[in-house]
Amino acid sequence: MRMLSCEEVLANLSDYFDGECSSEFRAQLEDHISKCRRCRVVFDSTGTMLKILVDVEPFEVPLAVSARLYSRLQEVLSEE
Amino acid sequence: MTEASQEKPDAAEEDLRLIERVLGGDRQAFEALVRSHERRVFRVTLAVLGQVEDAEDAMQETFIKAYRHLKQFRRESRFTTWLTRIAVNEALQRRQSRKDHLPLDESSPAQHRDFPQRFEPWAADPENLYTKQELRELVEKAIRSLSAIYRETLILCDIEGMSAKEAAEVLGVNIAALKSRLLRARLMMRDALSASFEQPRPFGRRVVDTAAEVKNMMGMVLMRVARR
Ligand SMILES: [Zn+2]
């Protein structure tokens, strides 16, 4: 199996996480990661970051913003 | 795109039931529809516009348009996708008309650092290091540190669960550009969060790193000396 360069691993990181790599390329990438500490760190923490992003559901609607939305909609909808 | 951000199928069915009721003249049903989507719409308009006041206006217009055009909603796509498209368009229009609109140049110097820059492993379970509220604040701060093109790409793909193709379409960029933005956005986010999530540095490895650094510095010193 050809050893990928760190640049190739990095360039294809997104496609790997999005499931868009061929199984052959996936295997090459995983092989590189098992042998290269820096790429492994970037790979693992990027995966963790993606999970955290979904878990925390950032940016709540501020209460006042939400209240103004409903009163505006009430106004507009009652005119239609 | 991460699967966890996908809506549950029953939520999509509930949307369809509510839409039927709205089309039958039930305004209460529209309010229920707004409740289940306001957060997503706000996040999307905020992603594009970067400011709460602008995001608020765009969110209001999004729901008004959605109400007025609900008959045109075709069931072959999810309501969520349809609504997100309206929200992105609304926000993009506002950004274009804004006098101070942000430079969209991908090669602006602040964004041209090479990523990644940090290579220390993260703690095994970094979410346990913080309360849910602290965690959210850390993530929001990191997202705010991204410039608009990266912020909107990250939010659409990695929070709202759009595919790269869908996100490219709504943002009006080609898929190659979208993908390269997404990769940079993810790497910048990772770097921005690293300081908060890296595991405490074990003393032993630090010594090894230091030894390598010293060797490297010695090499540079010797080169400088040799040039004299
Ligand atoms: Zn590597």
PDB file of C-alpha atoms and ligand atoms in Angstrom:
ATOM      1  CA  MET A   1       0.000   0.000   0.000  1.00  0.00           C
ATOM      2  CA  ARG A   2       1.277   3.451  -0.957  1.00  0.00           C
ATOM      3  CA  MET A   3       1.989   5.698   2.041  1.00  0.00           C
ATOM      4  CA  LEU A   4       0.083   8.979   1.711  1.00  0.00           C
ATOM      5  CA  SER A   5       1.821  12.247   2.523  1.00  0.00           C
ATOM      6  CA  CYS A   6       0.590  14.345   5.442  1.00  0.00           C
ATOM      7  CA  GLU A   7      -0.619  16.973   2.905  1.00  0.00           C
ATOM      8  CA  GLU A   8      -2.750  14.390   1.115  1.00  0.00           C
ATOM      9  CA  VAL A   9      -4.243  13.275   4.420  1.00  0.00           C
ATOM     10  CA  LEU A  10      -5.091  16.828   5.395  1.00  0.00           C
ATOM     11  CA  ALA A  11      -6.532  17.712   1.985  1.00  0.00           C
ATOM     12  CA  ASN A  12      -8.898  14.753   2.140  1.00  0.00           C
ATOM     13  CA  LEU A  13      -9.876  14.990   5.787  1.00  0.00           C
ATOM     14  CA  SER A  14     -13.289  16.523   5.054  1.00  0.00           C
ATOM     15  CA  ASP A  15     -14.141  13.949   2.416  1.00  0.00           C
ATOM     16  CA  TYR A  16     -13.195  11.222   4.851  1.00  0.00           C
ATOM     17  CA  PHE A  17     -15.563  12.546   7.511  1.00  0.00           C
ATOM     18  CA  ASP A  18     -18.314  13.024   4.945  1.00  0.00           C
ATOM     19  CA  GLY A  19     -17.940   9.448   3.721  1.00  0.00           C
ATOM     20  CA  GLU A  20     -16.859  10.521   0.246  1.00  0.00           C
ATOM     21  CA  CYS A  21     -13.597   8.587  -0.019  1.00  0.00           C
ATOM     22  CA  SER A  22     -13.274   5.271  -1.839  1.00  0.00           C
ATOM     23  CA  SER A  23     -12.694   2.303   0.443  1.00  0.00           C
ATOM     24  CA  GLU A  24      -9.165   1.990  -0.927  1.00  0.00           C
ATOM     25  CA  PHE A  25      -8.347   5.601  -0.097  1.00  0.00           C
ATOM     26  CA  ARG A  26      -9.976   5.226   3.307  1.00  0.00           C
ATOM     27  CA  ALA A  27      -7.661   2.316   4.077  1.00  0.00           C
ATOM     28  CA  GLN A  28      -4.614   4.335   2.947  1.00  0.00           C
ATOM     29  CA  LEU A  29      -5.667   7.269   5.075  1.00  0.00           C
ATOM     30  CA  GLU A  30      -6.265   5.105   8.138  1.00  0.00           C
ATOM     31  CA  ASP A  31      -2.904   3.445   7.625  1.00  0.00           C
ATOM     32  CA  HIS A  32      -1.166   6.829   7.543  1.00  0.00           C
ATOM     33  CA  ILE A  33      -3.012   7.960  10.654  1.00  0.00           C
ATOM     34  CA  SER A  34      -2.017   4.861  12.568  1.00  0.00           C
ATOM     35  CA  LYS A  35       1.628   5.684  11.873  1.00  0.00           C
ATOM     36  CA  CYS A  36       1.734   9.484  12.026  1.00  0.00           C
ATOM     37  CA  ARG A  37       1.119  11.137  15.369  1.00  0.00           C
ATOM     38  CA  ARG A  38       0.446  14.664  14.053  1.00  0.00           C
ATOM     39  CA  CYS A  39      -2.149  13.536  11.531  1.00  0.00           C
ATOM     40  CA  ARG A  40      -3.736  11.293  14.156  1.00  0.00           C
ATOM     41  CA  VAL A  41      -4.108  14.253  16.524  1.00  0.00           C
ATOM     42  CA  VAL A  42      -5.674  16.438  13.817  1.00  0.00           C
ATOM     43  CA  PHE A  43      -7.940  13.625  12.686  1.00  0.00           C
ATOM     44  CA  ASP A  44      -9.173  12.661  16.174  1.00  0.00           C
ATOM     45  CA  SER A  45      -9.756  16.199  17.379  1.00  0.00           C
ATOM     46  CA  THR A  46     -11.536  17.218  14.177  1.00  0.00           C
ATOM     47  CA  GLY A  47     -13.905  14.293  14.678  1.00  0.00           C
ATOM     48  CA  THR A  48     -14.466  15.324  18.289  1.00  0.00           C
ATOM     49  CA  MET A  49     -15.026  18.941  17.236  1.00  0.00           C
ATOM     50  CA  LEU A  50     -17.716  17.859  14.748  1.00  0.00           C
ATOM     51  CA  LYS A  51     -19.488  15.864  17.444  1.00  0.00           C
ATOM     52  CA  ILE A  52     -19.336  18.753  19.946  1.00  0.00           C
ATOM     53  CA  LEU A  53     -20.740  21.133  17.327  1.00  0.00           C
ATOM     54  CA  VAL A  54     -23.878  19.021  17.003  1.00  0.00           C
ATOM     55  CA  ASP A  55     -24.176  18.258  20.720  1.00  0.00           C
ATOM     56  CA  VAL A  56     -24.129  21.835  21.997  1.00  0.00           C
ATOM     57  CA  GLU A  57     -26.609  23.332  19.498  1.00  0.00           C
ATOM     58  CA  PRO A  58     -25.015  26.785  19.504  1.00  0.00           C
ATOM     59  CA  PHE A  59     -26.885  30.095  19.253  1.00  0.00           C
ATOM     60  CA  GLU A  60     -30.200  30.147  21.052  1.00  0.00           C
ATOM     61  CA  VAL A  61     -32.731  32.716  19.934  1.00  0.00           C
ATOM     62  CA  PRO A  62     -32.683  35.501  22.563  1.00  0.00           C
ATOM     63  CA  LEU A  63     -36.066  35.728  24.358  1.00  0.00           C
ATOM     64  CA  ALA A  64     -36.735  39.287  23.205  1.00  0.00           C
ATOM     65  CA  VAL A  65     -35.931  38.390  19.605  1.00  0.00           C
ATOM     66  CA  SER A  66     -38.304  35.444  19.769  1.00  0.00           C
ATOM     67  CA  ALA A  67     -41.083  37.549  21.337  1.00  0.00           C
ATOM     68  CA  ARG A  68     -40.766  40.174  18.582  1.00  0.00           C
ATOM     69  CA  LEU A  69     -40.916  37.442  15.951  1.00  0.00           C
ATOM     70  CA  TYR A  70     -44.260  36.136  17.244  1.00  0.00           C
ATOM     71  CA  SER A  71     -45.824  39.558  17.551  1.00  0.00           C
ATOM     72  CA  ARG A  72     -44.670  40.513  14.040  1.00  0.00           C
ATOM     73  CA  LEU A  73     -46.069  37.268  12.638  1.00  0.00           C
ATOM     74  CA  GLN A  74     -49.369  37.764  14.439  1.00  0.00           C
ATOM     75  CA  GLU A  75     -49.604  41.213  12.896  1.00  0.00           C
ATOM     76  CA  VAL A  76     -48.786  40.073   9.371  1.00  0.00           C
ATOM     77  CA  LEU A  77     -50.867  36.906   9.454  1.00  0.00           C
ATOM     78  CA  SER A  78     -53.973  38.665  10.701  1.00  0.00           C
ATOM     79  CA  GLU A  79     -53.779  41.067   7.751  1.00  0.00           C
ATOM     80  CA  GLU A  80     -53.653  38.308   5.171  1.00  0.00           C
TER      81      GLU A  80
ATOM     82  CA  MET B   1     -22.180  16.555   6.924  1.00  0.00           C
ATOM     83  CA  THR B   2     -22.637  14.755  10.204  1.00  0.00           C
ATOM     84  CA  GLU B   3     -25.503  12.371  10.608  1.00  0.00           C
ATOM     85  CA  ALA B   4     -26.376  13.383  14.145  1.00  0.00           C
ATOM     86  CA  SER B   5     -27.533  16.780  12.896  1.00  0.00           C
ATOM     87  CA  GLN B   6     -30.151  15.220  10.662  1.00  0.00           C
ATOM     88  CA  GLU B   7     -33.715  15.716  11.742  1.00  0.00           C
ATOM     89  CA  LYS B   8     -35.635  12.756  13.069  1.00  0.00           C
ATOM     90  CA  PRO B   9     -38.061  11.390  10.461  1.00  0.00           C
ATOM     91  CA  ASP B  10     -41.070  11.957  12.719  1.00  0.00           C
ATOM     92  CA  ALA B  11     -40.169  15.668  12.915  1.00  0.00           C
ATOM     93  CA  ALA B  12     -40.415  15.871   9.121  1.00  0.00           C
ATOM     94  CA  GLU B  13     -43.802  14.131   9.228  1.00  0.00           C
ATOM     95  CA  GLU B  14     -45.016  16.485  11.921  1.00  0.00           C
ATOM     96  CA  ASP B  15     -43.985  19.392   9.660  1.00  0.00           C
ATOM     97  CA  LEU B  16     -46.126  17.986   6.855  1.00  0.00           C
ATOM     98  CA  ARG B  17     -49.135  17.612   9.148  1.00  0.00           C
ATOM     99  CA  LEU B  18     -48.740  21.198  10.318  1.00  0.00           C
ATOM    100  CA  ILE B  19     -48.376  22.478   6.754  1.00  0.00           C
ATOM    101  CA  GLU B  20     -51.666  20.768   5.801  1.00  0.00           C
ATOM    102  CA  ARG B  21     -53.382  22.546   8.671  1.00  0.00           C
ATOM    103  CA  VAL B  22     -51.881  25.931   7.767  1.00  0.00           C
ATOM    104  CA  LEU B  23     -52.985  25.516   4.162  1.00  0.00           C
ATOM    105  CA  GLY B  24     -56.448  24.717   5.498  1.00  0.00           C
ATOM    106  CA  GLY B  25     -56.497  28.112   7.213  1.00  0.00           C
ATOM    107  CA  ASP B  26     -55.208  27.245  10.693  1.00  0.00           C
ATOM    108  CA  ARG B  27     -52.865  30.024  11.823  1.00  0.00           C
ATOM    109  CA  GLN B  28     -52.109  28.328  15.148  1.00  0.00           C
ATOM    110  CA  ALA B  29     -50.491  25.549  13.190  1.00  0.00           C
ATOM    111  CA  PHE B  30     -48.119  28.047  11.598  1.00  0.00           C
ATOM    112  CA  GLU B  31     -47.035  29.191  15.031  1.00  0.00           C
ATOM    113  CA  ALA B  32     -46.211  25.592  15.929  1.00  0.00           C
ATOM    114  CA  LEU B  33     -44.202  25.317  12.736  1.00  0.00           C
ATOM    115  CA  VAL B  34     -42.286  28.480  13.592  1.00  0.00           C
ATOM    116  CA  ARG B  35     -41.573  27.199  17.103  1.00  0.00           C
ATOM    117  CA  SER B  36     -39.921  24.075  15.869  1.00  0.00           C
ATOM    118  CA  HIS B  37     -37.779  25.939  13.314  1.00  0.00           C
ATOM    119  CA  GLU B  38     -37.004  29.376  14.749  1.00  0.00           C
ATOM    120  CA  ARG B  39     -33.732  28.280  16.254  1.00  0.00           C
ATOM    121  CA  ARG B  40     -32.454  26.826  13.000  1.00  0.00           C
ATOM    122  CA  VAL B  41     -33.534  29.864  10.987  1.00  0.00           C
ATOM    123  CA  PHE B  42     -31.930  32.223  13.493  1.00  0.00           C
ATOM    124  CA  ARG B  43     -28.679  30.283  13.438  1.00  0.00           C
ATOM    125  CA  VAL B  44     -28.588  30.330   9.645  1.00  0.00           C
ATOM    126  CA  THR B  45     -29.303  34.047   9.300  1.00  0.00           C
ATOM    127  CA  LEU B  46     -26.799  34.781  12.050  1.00  0.00           C
ATOM    128  CA  ALA B  47     -24.222  32.622  10.277  1.00  0.00           C
ATOM    129  CA  VAL B  48     -24.532  34.686   7.109  1.00  0.00           C
ATOM    130  CA  LEU B  49     -24.932  38.119   8.673  1.00  0.00           C
ATOM    131  CA  GLY B  50     -22.873  37.880  11.848  1.00  0.00           C
ATOM    132  CA  GLN B  51     -24.993  40.343  13.816  1.00  0.00           C
ATOM    133  CA  VAL B  52     -28.027  39.600  15.963  1.00  0.00           C
ATOM    134  CA  GLU B  53     -30.041  42.649  14.804  1.00  0.00           C
ATOM    135  CA  ASP B  54     -29.627  41.773  11.126  1.00  0.00           C
ATOM    136  CA  ALA B  55     -30.262  38.105  11.812  1.00  0.00           C
ATOM    137  CA  GLU B  56     -33.494  39.014  13.591  1.00  0.00           C
ATOM    138  CA  ASP B  57     -34.816  41.008  10.611  1.00  0.00           C
ATOM    139  CA  ALA B  58     -33.867  38.281   8.188  1.00  0.00           C
ATOM    140  CA  MET B  59     -35.537  35.668  10.395  1.00  0.00           C
ATOM    141  CA  GLN B  60     -38.809  37.629  10.467  1.00  0.00           C
ATOM    142  CA  GLU B  61     -38.800  38.017   6.696  1.00  0.00           C
ATOM    143  CA  THR B  62     -37.998  34.331   6.253  1.00  0.00           C
ATOM    144  CA  PHE B  63     -41.079  33.217   8.171  1.00  0.00           C
ATOM    145  CA  ILE B  64     -43.322  35.780   6.487  1.00  0.00           C
ATOM    146  CA  LYS B  65     -42.139  34.580   3.071  1.00  0.00           C
ATOM    147  CA  ALA B  66     -42.522  30.963   4.102  1.00  0.00           C
ATOM    148  CA  TYR B  67     -46.108  31.646   5.125  1.00  0.00           C
ATOM    149  CA  ARG B  68     -46.934  33.472   1.914  1.00  0.00           C
ATOM    150  CA  HIS B  69     -45.329  30.857  -0.308  1.00  0.00           C
ATOM    151  CA  LEU B  70     -46.266  27.743   1.607  1.00  0.00           C
ATOM    152  CA  LYS B  71     -48.465  26.539  -1.268  1.00  0.00           C
ATOM    153  CA  GLN B  72     -45.341  26.385  -3.419  1.00  0.00           C
ATOM    154  CA  PHE B  73     -43.597  23.986  -1.067  1.00  0.00           C
ATOM    155  CA  ARG B  74     -43.053  20.718  -2.932  1.00  0.00           C
ATOM    156  CA  ARG B  75     -42.886  17.601  -0.847  1.00  0.00           C
ATOM    157  CA  GLU B  76     -39.952  16.087  -2.694  1.00  0.00           C
ATOM    158  CA  SER B  77     -37.611  18.043  -0.427  1.00  0.00           C
ATOM    159  CA  ARG B  78     -37.878  18.309   3.333  1.00  0.00           C
ATOM    160  CA  PHE B  79     -39.573  21.402   4.701  1.00  0.00           C
ATOM    161  CA  THR B  80     -36.410  22.090   6.684  1.00  0.00           C
ATOM    162  CA  THR B  81     -34.337  22.288   3.512  1.00  0.00           C
ATOM    163  CA  TRP B  82     -36.900  24.508   1.799  1.00  0.00           C
ATOM    164  CA  LEU B  83     -37.042  26.865   4.785  1.00  0.00           C
ATOM    165  CA  THR B  84     -33.259  26.962   5.160  1.00  0.00           C
ATOM    166  CA  ARG B  85     -32.959  28.010   1.518  1.00  0.00           C
ATOM    167  CA  ILE B  86     -35.333  30.909   2.080  1.00  0.00           C
ATOM    168  CA  ALA B  87     -33.378  31.932   5.181  1.00  0.00           C
ATOM    169  CA  VAL B  88     -30.015  31.854   3.400  1.00  0.00           C
ATOM    170  CA  ASN B  89     -31.364  33.843   0.436  1.00  0.00           C
ATOM    171  CA  GLU B  90     -32.937  36.406   2.702  1.00  0.00           C
ATOM    172  CA  ALA B  91     -29.717  36.815   4.673  1.00  0.00           C
ATOM    173  CA  LEU B  92     -27.483  36.934   1.572  1.00  0.00           C
ATOM    174  CA  GLN B  93     -29.626  39.668   0.045  1.00  0.00           C
ATOM    175  CA  ARG B  94     -29.290  41.682   3.204  1.00  0.00           C
ATOM    176  CA  ARG B  95     -25.554  41.212   3.289  1.00  0.00           C
ATOM    177  CA  GLN B  96     -25.212  42.392  -0.294  1.00  0.00           C
ATOM    178  CA  SER B  97     -27.241  45.523   0.376  1.00  0.00           C
ATOM    179  CA  ARG B  98     -25.385  46.316   3.573  1.00  0.00           C
ATOM    180  CA  LYS B  99     -22.942  49.153   2.975  1.00  0.00           C
ATOM    181  CA  ASP B 100     -20.293  47.765   5.257  1.00  0.00           C
ATOM    182  CA  HIS B 101     -20.601  44.333   3.774  1.00  0.00           C
ATOM    183  CA  LEU B 102     -17.825  42.012   4.702  1.00  0.00           C
ATOM    184  CA  PRO B 103     -15.092  41.302   2.226  1.00  0.00           C
ATOM    185  CA  LEU B 104     -15.647  37.837   0.826  1.00  0.00           C
ATOM    186  CA  ASP B 105     -12.113  37.501  -0.392  1.00  0.00           C
ATOM    187  CA  GLU B 106     -10.904  34.056   0.546  1.00  0.00           C
ATOM    188  CA  SER B 107      -7.304  35.156   0.550  1.00  0.00           C
ATOM    189  CA  SER B 108      -7.670  37.976   3.074  1.00  0.00           C
ATOM    190  CA  PRO B 109      -4.475  37.980   5.135  1.00  0.00           C
ATOM    191  CA  ALA B 110      -6.111  37.171   8.468  1.00  0.00           C
ATOM    192  CA  GLN B 111      -7.416  33.897   7.025  1.00  0.00           C
ATOM    193  CA  HIS B 112      -4.246  32.982   5.243  1.00  0.00           C
ATOM    194  CA  ARG B 113      -2.440  31.328   8.108  1.00  0.00           C
ATOM    195  CA  ASP B 114      -1.717  27.709   7.536  1.00  0.00           C
ATOM    196  CA  PHE B 115      -3.906  25.352   9.450  1.00  0.00           C
ATOM    197  CA  PRO B 116      -3.683  23.268  11.497  1.00  0.00           C
ATOM    198  CA  GLN B 117      -1.260  24.865  13.904  1.00  0.00           C
ATOM    199  CA  ARG B 118      -1.772  22.866  17.075  1.00  0.00           C
ATOM    200  CA  PHE B 119      -0.799  19.256  17.419  1.00  0.00           C
ATOM    201  CA  GLU B 120      -1.434  18.319  21.043  1.00  0.00           C
ATOM    202  CA  PRO B 121      -4.015  15.564  21.511  1.00  0.00           C
ATOM    203  CA  TRP B 122      -7.377  16.480  22.974  1.00  0.00           C
ATOM    204  CA  ALA B 123      -8.640  15.039  26.245  1.00  0.00           C
ATOM    205  CA  ALA B 124     -10.422  11.701  25.856  1.00  0.00           C
ATOM    206  CA  ASP B 125     -13.811  13.152  26.746  1.00  0.00           C
ATOM    207  CA  PRO B 126     -13.456  16.919  26.396  1.00  0.00           C
ATOM    208  CA  GLU B 127     -17.175  17.569  26.788  1.00  0.00           C
ATOM    209  CA  ASN B 128     -16.861  16.485  30.409  1.00  0.00           C
ATOM    210  CA  LEU B 129     -14.370  19.253  31.146  1.00  0.00           C
ATOM    211  CA  TYR B 130     -17.092  21.909  30.999  1.00  0.00           C
ATOM    212  CA  THR B 131     -20.743  22.478  31.831  1.00  0.00           C
ATOM    213  CA  LYS B 132     -23.154  22.473  28.912  1.00  0.00           C
ATOM    214  CA  GLN B 133     -23.399  26.270  29.116  1.00  0.00           C
ATOM    215  CA  GLU B 134     -19.614  26.758  29.159  1.00  0.00           C
ATOM    216  CA  LEU B 135     -19.266  24.385  26.260  1.00  0.00           C
ATOM    217  CA  ARG B 136     -21.825  26.314  24.220  1.00  0.00           C
ATOM    218  CA  GLU B 137     -20.059  29.594  24.944  1.00  0.00           C
ATOM    219  CA  LEU B 138     -16.715  28.162  23.852  1.00  0.00           C
ATOM    220  CA  VAL B 139     -18.205  26.879  20.609  1.00  0.00           C
ATOM    221  CA  GLU B 140     -20.049  30.133  19.888  1.00  0.00           C
ATOM    222  CA  LYS B 141     -16.907  32.164  20.482  1.00  0.00           C
ATOM    223  CA  ALA B 142     -14.935  29.929  18.122  1.00  0.00           C
ATOM    224  CA  ILE B 143     -17.624  30.194  15.424  1.00  0.00           C
ATOM    225  CA  ARG B 144     -17.694  33.988  15.790  1.00  0.00           C
ATOM    226  CA  SER B 145     -13.939  34.075  15.240  1.00  0.00           C
ATOM    227  CA  LEU B 146     -14.420  32.695  11.701  1.00  0.00           C
ATOM    228  CA  SER B 147     -15.045  35.091   8.846  1.00  0.00           C
ATOM    229  CA  ALA B 148     -18.405  34.942   7.091  1.00  0.00           C
ATOM    230  CA  ILE B 149     -17.650  32.472   4.304  1.00  0.00           C
ATOM    231  CA  TYR B 150     -16.265  29.908   6.755  1.00  0.00           C
ATOM    232  CA  ARG B 151     -18.892  30.539   9.418  1.00  0.00           C
ATOM    233  CA  GLU B 152     -21.831  30.048   7.063  1.00  0.00           C
ATOM    234  CA  THR B 153     -20.308  26.950   5.466  1.00  0.00           C
ATOM    235  CA  LEU B 154     -19.607  25.301   8.812  1.00  0.00           C
ATOM    236  CA  ILE B 155     -23.084  26.016  10.156  1.00  0.00           C
ATOM    237  CA  LEU B 156     -24.953  24.840   7.070  1.00  0.00           C
ATOM    238  CA  CYS B 157     -22.939  21.644   6.665  1.00  0.00           C
ATOM    239  CA  ASP B 158     -21.963  20.634  10.165  1.00  0.00           C
ATOM    240  CA  ILE B 159     -24.856  21.891  12.264  1.00  0.00           C
ATOM    241  CA  GLU B 160     -27.822  22.020   9.905  1.00  0.00           C
ATOM    242  CA  GLY B 161     -26.704  18.839   8.190  1.00  0.00           C
ATOM    243  CA  MET B 162     -26.786  20.050   4.586  1.00  0.00           C
ATOM    244  CA  SER B 163     -24.696  18.138   2.071  1.00  0.00           C
ATOM    245  CA  ALA B 164     -21.807  19.991   0.403  1.00  0.00           C
ATOM    246  CA  LYS B 165     -23.867  20.003  -2.799  1.00  0.00           C
ATOM    247  CA  GLU B 166     -26.929  21.560  -1.141  1.00  0.00           C
ATOM    248  CA  ALA B 167     -24.834  24.142   0.698  1.00  0.00           C
ATOM    249  CA  ALA B 168     -22.952  25.059  -2.496  1.00  0.00           C
ATOM    250  CA  GLU B 169     -26.259  25.555  -4.274  1.00  0.00           C
ATOM    251  CA  VAL B 170     -27.865  27.801  -1.654  1.00  0.00           C
ATOM    252  CA  LEU B 171     -24.712  29.852  -1.148  1.00  0.00           C
ATOM    253  CA  GLY B 172     -24.185  30.225  -4.896  1.00  0.00           C
ATOM    254  CA  VAL B 173     -20.629  28.865  -5.027  1.00  0.00           C
ATOM    255  CA  ASN B 174     -19.273  25.868  -6.908  1.00  0.00           C
ATOM    256  CA  ILE B 175     -18.846  22.630  -5.057  1.00  0.00           C
ATOM    257  CA  ALA B 176     -15.029  22.677  -5.159  1.00  0.00           C
ATOM    258  CA  ALA B 177     -14.983  26.117  -3.506  1.00  0.00           C
ATOM    259  CA  LEU B 178     -17.533  24.990  -0.960  1.00  0.00           C
ATOM    260  CA  LYS B 179     -15.502  21.927  -0.064  1.00  0.00           C
ATOM    261  CA  SER B 180     -12.297  23.869   0.339  1.00  0.00           C
ATOM    262  CA  ARG B 181     -14.098  26.387   2.572  1.00  0.00           C
ATOM    263  CA  LEU B 182     -15.534  23.558   4.627  1.00  0.00           C
ATOM    264  CA  LEU B 183     -12.141  21.959   5.159  1.00  0.00           C
ATOM    265  CA  ARG B 184     -10.584  25.277   6.212  1.00  0.00           C
ATOM    266  CA  ALA B 185     -13.561  26.075   8.426  1.00  0.00           C
ATOM    267  CA  ARG B 186     -13.251  22.752  10.217  1.00  0.00           C
ATOM    268  CA  LEU B 187      -9.500  23.093  10.701  1.00  0.00           C
ATOM    269  CA  MET B 188      -9.839  26.654  11.974  1.00  0.00           C
ATOM    270  CA  MET B 189     -12.569  25.580  14.387  1.00  0.00           C
ATOM    271  CA  ARG B 190     -10.405  22.744  15.603  1.00  0.00           C
ATOM    272  CA  ASP B 191      -7.520  25.118  16.197  1.00  0.00           C
ATOM    273  CA  ALA B 192      -9.748  27.684  17.884  1.00  0.00           C
ATOM    274  CA  LEU B 193     -11.083  25.081  20.316  1.00  0.00           C
ATOM    275  CA  SER B 194      -7.773  23.319  20.917  1.00  0.00           C
ATOM    276  CA  ALA B 195      -6.659  25.519  23.790  1.00  0.00           C
ATOM    277  CA  SER B 196      -9.772  24.550  25.719  1.00  0.00           C
ATOM    278  CA  PHE B 197      -9.812  20.862  24.918  1.00  0.00           C
ATOM    279  CA  GLU B 198      -6.213  19.669  24.834  1.00  0.00           C
ATOM    280  CA  GLN B 199      -5.316  17.178  27.533  1.00  0.00           C
ATOM    281  CA  PRO B 200      -2.935  18.351  30.204  1.00  0.00           C
ATOM    282  CA  ARG B 201       0.601  17.932  28.879  1.00  0.00           C
ATOM    283  CA  PRO B 202       2.376  14.983  30.479  1.00  0.00           C
ATOM    284  CA  PHE B 203       5.744  16.065  31.806  1.00  0.00           C
ATOM    285  CA  GLY B 204       7.674  13.237  30.108  1.00  0.00           C
ATOM    286  CA  ARG B 205       6.653  14.097  26.563  1.00  0.00           C
ATOM    287  CA  ARG B 206       7.306  17.761  27.095  1.00  0.00           C
ATOM    288  CA  VAL B 207      10.918  16.863  27.860  1.00  0.00           C
ATOM    289  CA  VAL B 208      11.195  14.939  24.598  1.00  0.00           C
ATOM    290  CA  ASP B 209       9.622  17.834  22.660  1.00  0.00           C
ATOM    291  CA  THR B 210      11.975  20.241  24.327  1.00  0.00           C
ATOM    292  CA  ALA B 211      14.949  18.079  23.417  1.00  0.00           C
ATOM    293  CA  ALA B 212      13.815  18.146  19.770  1.00  0.00           C
ATOM    294  CA  GLU B 213      13.328  21.900  19.910  1.00  0.00           C
ATOM    295  CA  VAL B 214      16.747  22.404  21.429  1.00  0.00           C
ATOM    296  CA  LYS B 215      18.341  20.283  18.725  1.00  0.00           C
ATOM    297  CA  ASN B 216      16.485  22.295  16.099  1.00  0.00           C
ATOM    298  CA  MET B 217      17.598  25.572  17.645  1.00  0.00           C
ATOM    299  CA  MET B 218      21.170  24.357  17.931  1.00  0.00           C
ATOM    300  CA  GLY B 219      21.082  23.600  14.215  1.00  0.00           C
ATOM    301  CA  MET B 220      19.872  27.127  13.463  1.00  0.00           C
ATOM    302  CA  VAL B 221      22.476  28.651  15.745  1.00  0.00           C
ATOM    303  CA  LEU B 222      25.273  26.663  14.120  1.00  0.00           C
ATOM    304  CA  MET B 223      24.072  27.743  10.674  1.00  0.00           C
ATOM    305  CA  ARG B 224      24.086  31.370  11.719  1.00  0.00           C
ATOM    306  CA  VAL B 225      27.562  30.942  13.180  1.00  0.00           C
ATOM    307  CA  ALA B 226      28.790  29.283   9.981  1.00  0.00           C
ATOM    308  CA  ARG B 227      27.536  32.257   7.896  1.00  0.00           C
ATOM    309  CA  ARG B 228      29.582  34.772   9.810  1.00  0.00           C
TER     310      ARG B 228
HETATM  311 ZN    ZN C   1       0.907  12.617   8.669  1.00  0.00          ZN
END
